[in-house]
Amino acid sequence: MAELAGYRRCYPGTQPAHLHPLYVSSVKRAPSEALVHLPHTISEVTGPCISSSRVDVKAFDLTRQHHGEPLGERIVVSGRVLDENGRPVPHALLEIWQANAAGRYLHKVDQHNAPLDPNFTGSGHTLTDGDGRYRFVTIRPGEYPWRNHYNAWRPAHIHFSLFGPAFATRLITQMYFPGDPLIPFDPIFNCTADEKARNRLISQFDWESTQPEHCLGYKFDIILSGRLATPWEK
Ligand SMILES: [Fe+2]
């Protein structure tokens, strides 16, 4: 049987450490034994075939999922999904979830004392087009407190989940906003030792997708494997 070409592994330091004691939850989650290196087999280099059928506008426009408009600052988040060689990944499934403008998730576990928004659910999905491009319309999420340490606050962020062409290219990560003063203090952001790698999690303000009198645009390109891979959320 011919040898399968696997995906290139990530460079050391460019992905979050399993154990990062300042991120308190990582202490219990981190493996206590050395990891076993498994070769990529057909199970890893193949994956779900996502249909190229159209996605309903309500799925990628989170401001149109209810009768009224959600509170907060309307934004467009767009970019490209690329493989380890910089080639676009078409028909990749992206799913996002986020807090509302007040920093509250619509989830029973989230008991933060901030209001829910009846016009905002905070989740959506879309597919990349033939050039690997995607686009979401949403509102800028609020920062929220968490109990990792005294006076801990998460920077504003949007959670992303991607299915690339194979299970080896599966990615769950978070996108941050440029200039957020909380980023340097965030233990989750700081889990990735390599500064350039973790800075790839910060989106860029984008005039091209900013619309006059309507919304600001942010660009967030995602690389699914290899030397410049976007870091995982551990
Ligand atoms: Fe979050």
Coordinates of C-alpha atoms and ligand atoms in Angstrom, one line a residue:
M1 CA 0.0 0.0 0.0
A2 CA 1.4 3.4 -0.9
E3 CA 2.5 5.6 1.9
L4 CA 0.2 8.4 2.9
A5 CA 1.4 12.0 2.8
G6 CA 0.5 13.3 6.3
Y7 CA 0.1 16.9 7.3
R8 CA 3.2 18.8 8.6
R9 CA 3.3 18.9 12.4
C10 CA 3.3 22.3 14.1
Y11 CA 6.6 23.8 15.2
P12 CA 7.5 23.6 18.8
G13 CA 6.2 26.5 20.8
T14 CA 3.7 27.6 18.2
Q15 CA 0.8 25.9 19.9
P16 CA -0.4 26.2 23.5
A17 CA 1.3 24.2 26.1
H18 CA -0.9 21.5 27.6
L19 CA 0.2 22.6 31.0
H20 CA 0.2 26.3 31.7
P21 CA -0.3 26.7 35.5
L22 CA -1.4 30.4 35.2
Y23 CA -4.4 29.0 33.2
V24 CA -5.6 27.1 36.2
S25 CA -7.9 24.6 34.4
S26 CA -4.9 23.4 32.4
V27 CA -3.4 21.8 35.5
K28 CA -6.1 19.2 35.7
R29 CA -6.5 18.8 31.9
A30 CA -2.9 18.4 31.0
P31 CA -1.7 14.8 30.3
S32 CA 0.5 13.4 33.1
E33 CA 2.3 11.0 30.8
A34 CA 4.5 11.7 27.7
L35 CA 2.5 12.0 24.5
V36 CA 2.5 9.1 22.1
H37 CA 3.5 10.1 18.6
L38 CA 1.0 8.6 16.1
P39 CA 1.6 8.5 12.3
H40 CA -1.0 10.1 10.2
T41 CA -3.1 7.3 8.7
I42 CA -6.1 7.4 6.4
S43 CA -8.2 8.3 9.4
E44 CA -6.3 11.5 9.9
V45 CA -5.8 12.6 6.3
T46 CA -9.4 12.2 5.3
G47 CA -12.5 13.9 6.9
P48 CA -16.1 14.8 6.5
C49 CA -17.1 16.1 3.0
I50 CA -19.0 19.3 3.7
S51 CA -21.7 20.1 1.1
S52 CA -21.0 23.2 -1.0
S53 CA -24.7 24.0 -0.8
R54 CA -25.6 27.6 0.2
V55 CA -25.8 28.6 3.8
D56 CA -28.8 30.6 4.9
V57 CA -28.0 34.2 5.6
K58 CA -29.2 33.9 9.2
A59 CA -26.5 31.4 9.8
F60 CA -23.6 33.8 9.1
D61 CA -25.4 37.0 10.0
L62 CA -25.9 36.8 13.7
T63 CA -27.7 40.2 13.7
R64 CA -30.6 38.8 11.7
Q65 CA -31.5 35.7 13.8
H66 CA -34.4 37.4 15.7
H67 CA -37.1 40.0 15.1
G68 CA -35.1 42.9 16.4
E69 CA -31.5 44.0 16.1
P70 CA -29.1 43.0 18.9
L71 CA -27.5 45.7 21.1
G72 CA -23.9 46.5 20.5
E73 CA -21.4 47.5 17.9
R74 CA -22.1 45.8 14.5
I75 CA -19.0 44.3 13.0
V76 CA -18.0 42.1 10.0
V77 CA -15.4 39.4 10.5
S78 CA -14.0 38.0 7.4
G79 CA -10.8 36.3 6.1
R80 CA -9.5 33.2 4.3
V81 CA -8.9 29.7 5.5
L82 CA -5.5 28.4 4.1
D83 CA -3.6 25.2 4.2
E84 CA 0.0 24.7 5.2
N85 CA 1.2 25.8 1.8
G86 CA -0.9 29.0 1.7
R87 CA -3.5 27.5 -0.6
P88 CA -7.1 28.3 0.0
V89 CA -9.3 25.7 1.6
P90 CA -12.7 25.7 -0.2
H91 CA -15.9 24.5 1.4
A92 CA -14.5 24.4 5.0
L93 CA -17.1 24.5 7.7
L94 CA -16.6 27.4 10.2
E95 CA -18.7 27.6 13.3
I96 CA -18.5 30.5 15.8
W97 CA -19.9 31.3 19.2
Q98 CA -19.5 34.3 21.4
A99 CA -20.8 36.5 24.3
N100 CA -23.2 39.3 23.6
A101 CA -22.2 43.0 23.8
A102 CA -22.5 42.9 27.6
G103 CA -20.2 39.9 28.0
R104 CA -22.8 37.3 28.6
Y105 CA -23.3 33.9 26.9
L106 CA -26.7 32.5 26.3
H107 CA -25.8 29.4 28.2
K108 CA -27.0 28.0 31.6
V109 CA -23.5 27.7 32.9
D110 CA -22.9 31.5 32.4
Q111 CA -24.3 33.2 35.5
H112 CA -22.3 36.5 35.0
N113 CA -24.4 39.4 36.3
A114 CA -24.9 41.0 32.9
P115 CA -28.0 41.2 30.8
L116 CA -29.0 38.7 28.1
D117 CA -30.1 40.1 24.8
P118 CA -33.3 38.7 23.4
N119 CA -32.2 39.5 19.9
F120 CA -28.8 37.8 20.1
T121 CA -28.1 34.1 20.3
G122 CA -24.4 34.3 19.7
S123 CA -23.7 31.4 17.4
G124 CA -23.5 30.9 13.7
H125 CA -21.8 29.0 10.9
T126 CA -20.8 29.3 7.3
L127 CA -18.7 27.6 4.6
T128 CA -15.7 29.0 2.8
D129 CA -16.1 29.8 -0.9
G130 CA -14.0 28.4 -3.7
D131 CA -11.2 30.9 -2.7
G132 CA -11.3 29.9 0.9
R133 CA -13.0 33.1 1.9
Y134 CA -15.6 33.4 4.7
R135 CA -17.6 36.2 6.2
F136 CA -19.7 36.7 9.4
V137 CA -21.8 39.7 10.5
T138 CA -22.1 40.0 14.2
I139 CA -21.7 42.4 17.1
R140 CA -18.5 43.0 19.0
P141 CA -18.6 40.7 22.1
G142 CA -18.0 42.2 25.5
E143 CA -15.3 41.3 27.9
Y144 CA -16.4 39.1 30.8
P145 CA -15.0 38.1 34.2
W146 CA -13.9 34.5 35.0
R147 CA -12.6 32.9 38.1
N148 CA -9.2 31.9 37.0
H149 CA -7.5 34.3 39.5
Y150 CA -8.4 37.5 41.4
N151 CA -10.0 40.1 39.2
A152 CA -9.6 38.0 36.0
W153 CA -11.3 39.3 32.8
R154 CA -11.2 37.7 29.4
P155 CA -10.4 40.0 26.5
A156 CA -13.1 40.3 23.9
H157 CA -13.0 37.2 21.7
I158 CA -14.9 35.0 19.3
H159 CA -14.7 31.2 19.4
F160 CA -14.0 29.5 16.1
S161 CA -14.4 25.8 15.2
L162 CA -13.2 24.6 11.8
F163 CA -13.4 21.4 9.8
G164 CA -10.8 21.4 7.1
P165 CA -10.3 18.7 4.5
A166 CA -9.2 16.1 7.1
F167 CA -9.4 15.4 10.8
A168 CA -5.8 16.3 11.1
T169 CA -6.8 19.9 10.2
R170 CA -9.5 20.2 12.7
L171 CA -9.1 23.5 14.6
I172 CA -10.8 25.1 17.6
T173 CA -9.4 28.5 18.4
Q174 CA -10.3 32.1 19.5
M175 CA -10.1 35.4 17.7
Y176 CA -9.1 38.5 19.6
F177 CA -9.4 42.2 18.7
P178 CA -6.5 44.6 18.1
G179 CA -5.6 47.0 20.8
D180 CA -7.6 45.2 23.5
P181 CA -5.8 46.1 26.8
L182 CA -6.7 42.8 28.4
I183 CA -4.8 40.6 25.9
P184 CA -1.3 40.7 27.5
F185 CA -2.8 39.6 30.8
D186 CA -4.9 36.7 29.5
P187 CA -3.5 33.2 30.6
I188 CA -5.3 31.5 27.7
F189 CA -3.8 33.8 25.1
N190 CA -0.4 33.4 26.8
C191 CA -0.5 29.6 26.7
T192 CA 1.4 29.8 23.4
A193 CA 5.0 30.5 24.0
D194 CA 5.9 31.8 20.5
E195 CA 5.0 35.5 20.4
K196 CA 4.4 35.6 16.6
A197 CA 2.3 32.5 16.8
R198 CA 0.0 33.8 19.5
N199 CA -0.3 37.2 17.8
R200 CA -1.8 35.4 14.8
L201 CA -4.9 35.1 17.1
I202 CA -5.4 38.8 17.0
S203 CA -7.6 40.0 14.1
Q204 CA -6.7 43.2 12.1
F205 CA -8.9 46.2 11.6
D206 CA -9.9 46.1 7.9
W207 CA -11.0 49.2 5.9
E208 CA -11.9 46.9 2.9
S209 CA -14.8 45.3 4.8
T210 CA -15.7 48.4 6.9
Q211 CA -19.0 49.8 5.6
P212 CA -19.8 53.5 5.8
E213 CA -22.3 54.3 8.5
H214 CA -22.9 50.6 9.1
C215 CA -20.1 48.6 10.7
L216 CA -16.4 48.1 11.3
G217 CA -14.6 45.3 9.6
Y218 CA -12.0 42.9 11.1
K219 CA -9.9 40.5 9.1
F220 CA -8.9 37.1 10.5
D221 CA -7.0 34.6 8.3
I222 CA -6.7 31.0 9.6
I223 CA -4.0 28.5 8.7
L224 CA -4.9 24.9 9.4
S225 CA -1.6 23.2 9.7
G226 CA 2.2 23.5 9.3
R227 CA 4.8 26.1 10.3
L228 CA 2.4 29.1 10.4
A229 CA -0.6 27.2 11.8
T230 CA -3.1 29.2 13.9
P231 CA -2.8 28.1 17.5
W232 CA -5.4 25.9 19.1
E233 CA -7.4 26.9 22.1
K234 CA -6.2 24.4 24.8
Ligands
FE1 FE -15.4 32.7 25.6

